[in-house]
mmCIF file of C-alpha atoms in Angstrom:
data_model
loop_
_atom_site.group_PDB
_atom_site.id
_atom_site.type_symbol
_atom_site.label_atom_id
_atom_site.label_comp_id
_atom_site.label_asym_id
_atom_site.label_seq_id
_atom_site.Cartn_x
_atom_site.Cartn_y
_atom_site.Cartn_z
ATOM 1 C CA MET A 738 -144.948 -181.839 -162.683
ATOM 2 C CA ASN A 739 -146.166 -180.069 -159.356
ATOM 3 C CA TRP A 740 -146.545 -182.682 -156.612
ATOM 4 C CA ASN A 741 -149.655 -182.957 -154.091
ATOM 5 C CA LEU A 742 -148.024 -184.861 -150.823
ATOM 6 C CA GLU A 743 -150.165 -186.972 -148.744
ATOM 7 C CA ARG A 744 -148.632 -187.727 -145.722
ATOM 8 C CA HIS A 745 -149.829 -191.091 -143.310
ATOM 9 C CA ALA A 746 -148.349 -192.518 -140.112
ATOM 10 C CA SER A 747 -149.241 -195.783 -141.426
ATOM 11 C CA LEU A 748 -151.238 -197.042 -144.236
ATOM 12 C CA ASP A 749 -152.356 -200.619 -145.722
ATOM 13 C CA SER A 750 -151.441 -199.686 -148.813
ATOM 14 C CA THR A 751 -150.164 -196.275 -150.490
ATOM 15 C CA ASN A 752 -151.080 -198.144 -154.099
ATOM 16 C CA ARG A 753 -154.855 -199.137 -152.935
ATOM 17 C CA LEU A 754 -155.453 -195.490 -150.973
ATOM 18 C CA ALA A 755 -153.838 -193.611 -154.184
ATOM 19 C CA TYR A 756 -156.303 -195.918 -156.529
ATOM 20 C CA GLU A 757 -159.396 -194.696 -154.203
ATOM 21 C CA ARG A 758 -158.503 -191.142 -154.800
ATOM 22 C CA ALA A 759 -157.483 -192.015 -158.730
ATOM 23 C CA GLN A 760 -161.537 -192.765 -159.046
ATOM 24 C CA GLU A 761 -162.759 -189.935 -157.188
ATOM 25 C CA GLY A 762 -161.402 -187.892 -159.580
ATOM 26 C CA VAL A 763 -157.981 -186.260 -157.979
ATOM 27 C CA PRO A 764 -155.939 -184.975 -160.383
ATOM 28 C CA ALA A 765 -152.357 -186.061 -161.814
ATOM 29 C CA GLY A 766 -149.591 -184.663 -159.282
ATOM 30 C CA LEU A 767 -150.931 -186.460 -156.044
ATOM 31 C CA VAL A 768 -148.287 -188.219 -154.358
ATOM 32 C CA VAL A 769 -149.794 -190.489 -151.234
ATOM 33 C CA VAL A 770 -146.643 -191.225 -148.869
ATOM 34 C CA ALA A 771 -146.533 -193.711 -145.654
ATOM 35 C CA GLY A 772 -144.288 -194.326 -142.885
ATOM 36 C CA GLU A 773 -144.729 -197.877 -143.109
ATOM 37 C CA GLN A 774 -147.111 -200.201 -144.929
ATOM 38 C CA THR A 775 -148.925 -203.429 -143.298
ATOM 39 C CA ALA A 776 -149.832 -204.560 -146.834
ATOM 40 C CA GLY A 777 -147.628 -203.097 -149.029
ATOM 41 C CA ARG A 778 -147.081 -205.394 -152.054
ATOM 42 C CA GLY A 779 -145.196 -205.637 -155.234
ATOM 43 C CA ARG A 780 -145.454 -207.499 -158.506
ATOM 44 C CA ARG A 781 -147.863 -210.196 -158.266
ATOM 45 C CA ASP A 782 -148.790 -209.313 -155.238
ATOM 46 C CA ASN A 783 -145.901 -210.396 -153.453
ATOM 47 C CA ARG A 784 -145.719 -209.124 -150.463
ATOM 48 C CA TRP A 785 -143.264 -206.334 -150.031
ATOM 49 C CA HIS A 786 -141.845 -205.776 -146.448
ATOM 50 C CA SER A 787 -142.236 -202.063 -145.639
ATOM 51 C CA PRO A 788 -141.475 -200.970 -141.798
ATOM 52 C CA GLY A 789 -140.708 -197.318 -140.700
ATOM 53 C CA GLY A 790 -137.607 -196.416 -142.341
ATOM 54 C CA GLY A 791 -138.255 -196.700 -145.682
ATOM 55 C CA LEU A 792 -139.770 -194.529 -148.284
ATOM 56 C CA TRP A 793 -143.328 -196.051 -149.433
ATOM 57 C CA PHE A 794 -145.328 -193.859 -151.596
ATOM 58 C CA THR A 795 -147.628 -193.995 -155.026
ATOM 59 C CA LEU A 796 -148.212 -191.158 -157.550
ATOM 60 C CA LEU A 797 -151.127 -190.496 -159.418
ATOM 61 C CA LEU A 798 -150.428 -190.264 -162.971
ATOM 62 C CA ARG A 799 -152.869 -189.424 -165.880
ATOM 63 C CA PRO A 800 -150.585 -190.362 -168.922
ATOM 64 C CA PRO A 801 -151.795 -190.505 -172.599
ATOM 65 C CA HIS A 802 -150.483 -193.922 -172.241
ATOM 66 C CA ILE A 803 -148.825 -196.245 -170.263
ATOM 67 C CA GLU A 804 -145.880 -198.129 -172.526
ATOM 68 C CA GLY A 805 -142.455 -198.113 -170.962
ATOM 69 C CA LEU A 806 -143.907 -196.469 -167.671
ATOM 70 C CA SER A 807 -142.276 -198.768 -165.373
ATOM 71 C CA LEU A 808 -138.865 -198.362 -166.703
ATOM 72 C CA VAL A 809 -139.600 -194.631 -166.992
ATOM 73 C CA ALA A 810 -140.179 -194.636 -163.158
ATOM 74 C CA ALA A 811 -137.580 -196.939 -162.327
ATOM 75 C CA LEU A 812 -135.007 -194.992 -163.935
ATOM 76 C CA GLY A 813 -136.178 -191.465 -162.416
ATOM 77 C CA VAL A 814 -136.068 -193.532 -158.835
ATOM 78 C CA GLY A 815 -132.127 -194.776 -159.663
ATOM 79 C CA SER A 816 -130.983 -191.165 -160.756
ATOM 80 C CA ALA A 817 -131.649 -189.805 -157.337
ATOM 81 C CA LEU A 818 -129.881 -191.772 -155.353
ATOM 82 C CA SER A 819 -126.059 -191.851 -154.051
ATOM 83 C CA VAL A 820 -125.392 -195.367 -154.511
ATOM 84 C CA ASP A 821 -124.620 -197.389 -157.268
ATOM 85 C CA TRP A 822 -127.468 -199.611 -158.703
ATOM 86 C CA GLN A 823 -128.600 -201.750 -161.649
ATOM 87 C CA LEU A 824 -132.054 -202.089 -163.177
ATOM 88 C CA HIS A 825 -133.171 -205.965 -162.819
ATOM 89 C CA TRP A 826 -135.922 -206.003 -165.223
ATOM 90 C CA PRO A 827 -138.611 -204.682 -165.187
ATOM 91 C CA ASN A 828 -139.278 -202.673 -161.874
ATOM 92 C CA ASP A 829 -136.706 -203.577 -159.476
ATOM 93 C CA LEU A 830 -133.158 -202.094 -158.157
ATOM 94 C CA TYR A 831 -130.545 -203.501 -156.652
ATOM 95 C CA CYS A 832 -126.818 -202.974 -155.323
ATOM 96 C CA GLY A 833 -125.094 -205.753 -155.880
ATOM 97 C CA THR A 834 -127.060 -208.596 -155.274
ATOM 98 C CA ARG A 835 -129.442 -207.234 -153.086
ATOM 99 C CA LYS A 836 -132.635 -205.346 -153.805
ATOM 100 C CA LEU A 837 -132.956 -201.479 -152.965
ATOM 101 C CA ALA A 838 -135.833 -200.590 -154.479
ATOM 102 C CA GLY A 839 -139.052 -201.583 -156.396
ATOM 103 C CA VAL A 840 -141.446 -199.920 -158.456
ATOM 104 C CA LEU A 841 -144.889 -200.880 -159.404
ATOM 105 C CA VAL A 842 -147.171 -199.482 -161.759
ATOM 106 C CA GLU A 843 -151.014 -200.370 -161.974
ATOM 107 C CA SER A 844 -153.443 -198.341 -164.258
ATOM 108 C CA ARG A 845 -157.020 -198.266 -165.441
ATOM 109 C CA LEU A 846 -157.542 -198.020 -169.441
ATOM 110 C CA SER A 847 -160.649 -197.185 -170.256
ATOM 111 C CA GLY A 848 -161.585 -197.301 -174.687
ATOM 112 C CA SER A 849 -159.797 -194.454 -175.342
ATOM 113 C CA GLY A 850 -156.863 -194.871 -173.506
ATOM 114 C CA CYS A 851 -155.247 -194.779 -170.308
ATOM 115 C CA GLU A 852 -157.374 -193.295 -167.142
ATOM 116 C CA PHE A 853 -154.553 -192.947 -164.771
ATOM 117 C CA ALA A 854 -151.598 -195.120 -163.922
ATOM 118 C CA LEU A 855 -150.449 -195.523 -160.680
ATOM 119 C CA VAL A 856 -146.027 -195.332 -159.878
ATOM 120 C CA GLY A 857 -145.519 -197.236 -156.038
ATOM 121 C CA VAL A 858 -141.803 -197.079 -155.444
ATOM 122 C CA GLY A 859 -140.765 -199.007 -152.143
ATOM 123 C CA LEU A 860 -137.566 -197.944 -151.495
ATOM 124 C CA ASN A 861 -135.331 -199.436 -148.591
ATOM 125 C CA ALA A 862 -133.619 -196.267 -146.979
ATOM 126 C CA ASN A 863 -132.383 -196.396 -143.233
ATOM 127 C CA ASN A 864 -133.971 -199.753 -142.593
ATOM 128 C CA SER A 865 -131.993 -202.602 -141.910
ATOM 129 C CA ASP A 866 -133.840 -205.526 -140.534
ATOM 130 C CA PHE A 867 -134.957 -207.665 -142.846
ATOM 131 C CA PRO A 868 -137.228 -211.040 -142.767
ATOM 132 C CA PRO A 869 -134.375 -213.891 -143.775
ATOM 133 C CA GLU A 870 -135.849 -214.766 -146.819
ATOM 134 C CA LEU A 871 -135.458 -211.185 -148.285
ATOM 135 C CA VAL A 872 -131.937 -210.792 -149.819
ATOM 136 C CA ALA A 873 -132.201 -206.958 -149.507
ATOM 137 C CA THR A 874 -130.161 -203.613 -148.358
ATOM 138 C CA SER A 875 -131.160 -200.135 -148.255
ATOM 139 C CA LEU A 876 -128.884 -197.104 -148.465
ATOM 140 C CA ALA A 877 -128.271 -196.553 -144.860
ATOM 141 C CA LEU A 878 -126.068 -199.813 -145.097
ATOM 142 C CA GLU A 879 -124.470 -199.139 -148.560
ATOM 143 C CA LEU A 880 -123.758 -195.615 -147.531
ATOM 144 C CA GLY A 881 -122.720 -196.428 -143.850
ATOM 145 C CA HIS A 882 -124.849 -193.829 -142.446
ATOM 146 C CA GLU A 883 -129.110 -192.729 -141.904
ATOM 147 C CA ILE A 884 -130.322 -190.434 -145.010
ATOM 148 C CA ASP A 885 -132.230 -187.785 -144.747
ATOM 149 C CA LEU A 886 -136.044 -189.199 -145.362
ATOM 150 C CA GLU A 887 -137.517 -185.779 -146.410
ATOM 151 C CA GLN A 888 -134.237 -185.018 -148.633
ATOM 152 C CA GLN A 889 -134.576 -188.408 -150.208
ATOM 153 C CA LEU A 890 -138.245 -188.045 -151.075
ATOM 154 C CA GLN A 891 -137.488 -184.350 -152.267
ATOM 155 C CA ALA A 892 -134.839 -185.859 -154.743
ATOM 156 C CA VAL A 893 -136.564 -188.757 -155.921
ATOM 157 C CA LEU A 894 -139.686 -186.625 -156.881
ATOM 158 C CA ASN A 895 -137.562 -184.026 -158.585
ATOM 159 C CA SER A 896 -135.962 -186.957 -160.389
ATOM 160 C CA LEU A 897 -138.897 -188.391 -161.167
ATOM 161 C CA SER A 898 -140.372 -185.067 -162.449
ATOM 162 C CA THR A 899 -137.517 -185.054 -165.100
ATOM 163 C CA TYR A 900 -137.959 -188.476 -166.031
ATOM 164 C CA LEU A 901 -141.949 -188.369 -166.839
ATOM 165 C CA ASP A 902 -141.521 -185.135 -167.963
ATOM 166 C CA ARG A 903 -139.641 -186.265 -171.117
ATOM 167 C CA TYR A 904 -141.959 -189.307 -171.225
ATOM 168 C CA GLU A 905 -144.852 -187.428 -171.700
ATOM 169 C CA ARG A 906 -143.565 -185.374 -174.382
ATOM 170 C CA GLU A 907 -141.503 -188.359 -175.854
ATOM 171 C CA GLY A 908 -143.096 -191.298 -175.448
#
């Protein structure tokens, strides 16, 4: 997949902006990236803590179907990480007992199938100051050093390309 990155220092939600772009007819491959999100969210509209230092982005896809897309996306993200992780069904990645990342898939369906799908990814990368109610970790905390956000973003997008290409080919 060829990715077209749209970068923002701060957004309320990358999924919200990607949804607008999808409605405008932007083709698949758009990646909306934010340095921070002020109103990031996860499943069931839970707030997603997404300050500076993490990787917060949403992919715009136009797949033929969406069955299993959340699992495929989570595996694609996890495969790009240099830490041991476990998938917590259906959309979270954990290191031990602490949440490292989440994947939120939203879609718009029509009578003929999937109009578009949004894959929102929140990856705790260099952040370490989590609210006390969150049981979270980050790549930097797990590895003992900060990571290069741009290199990690490219690694995740490359991995996602591999997984999503296979998903579209083989279901």
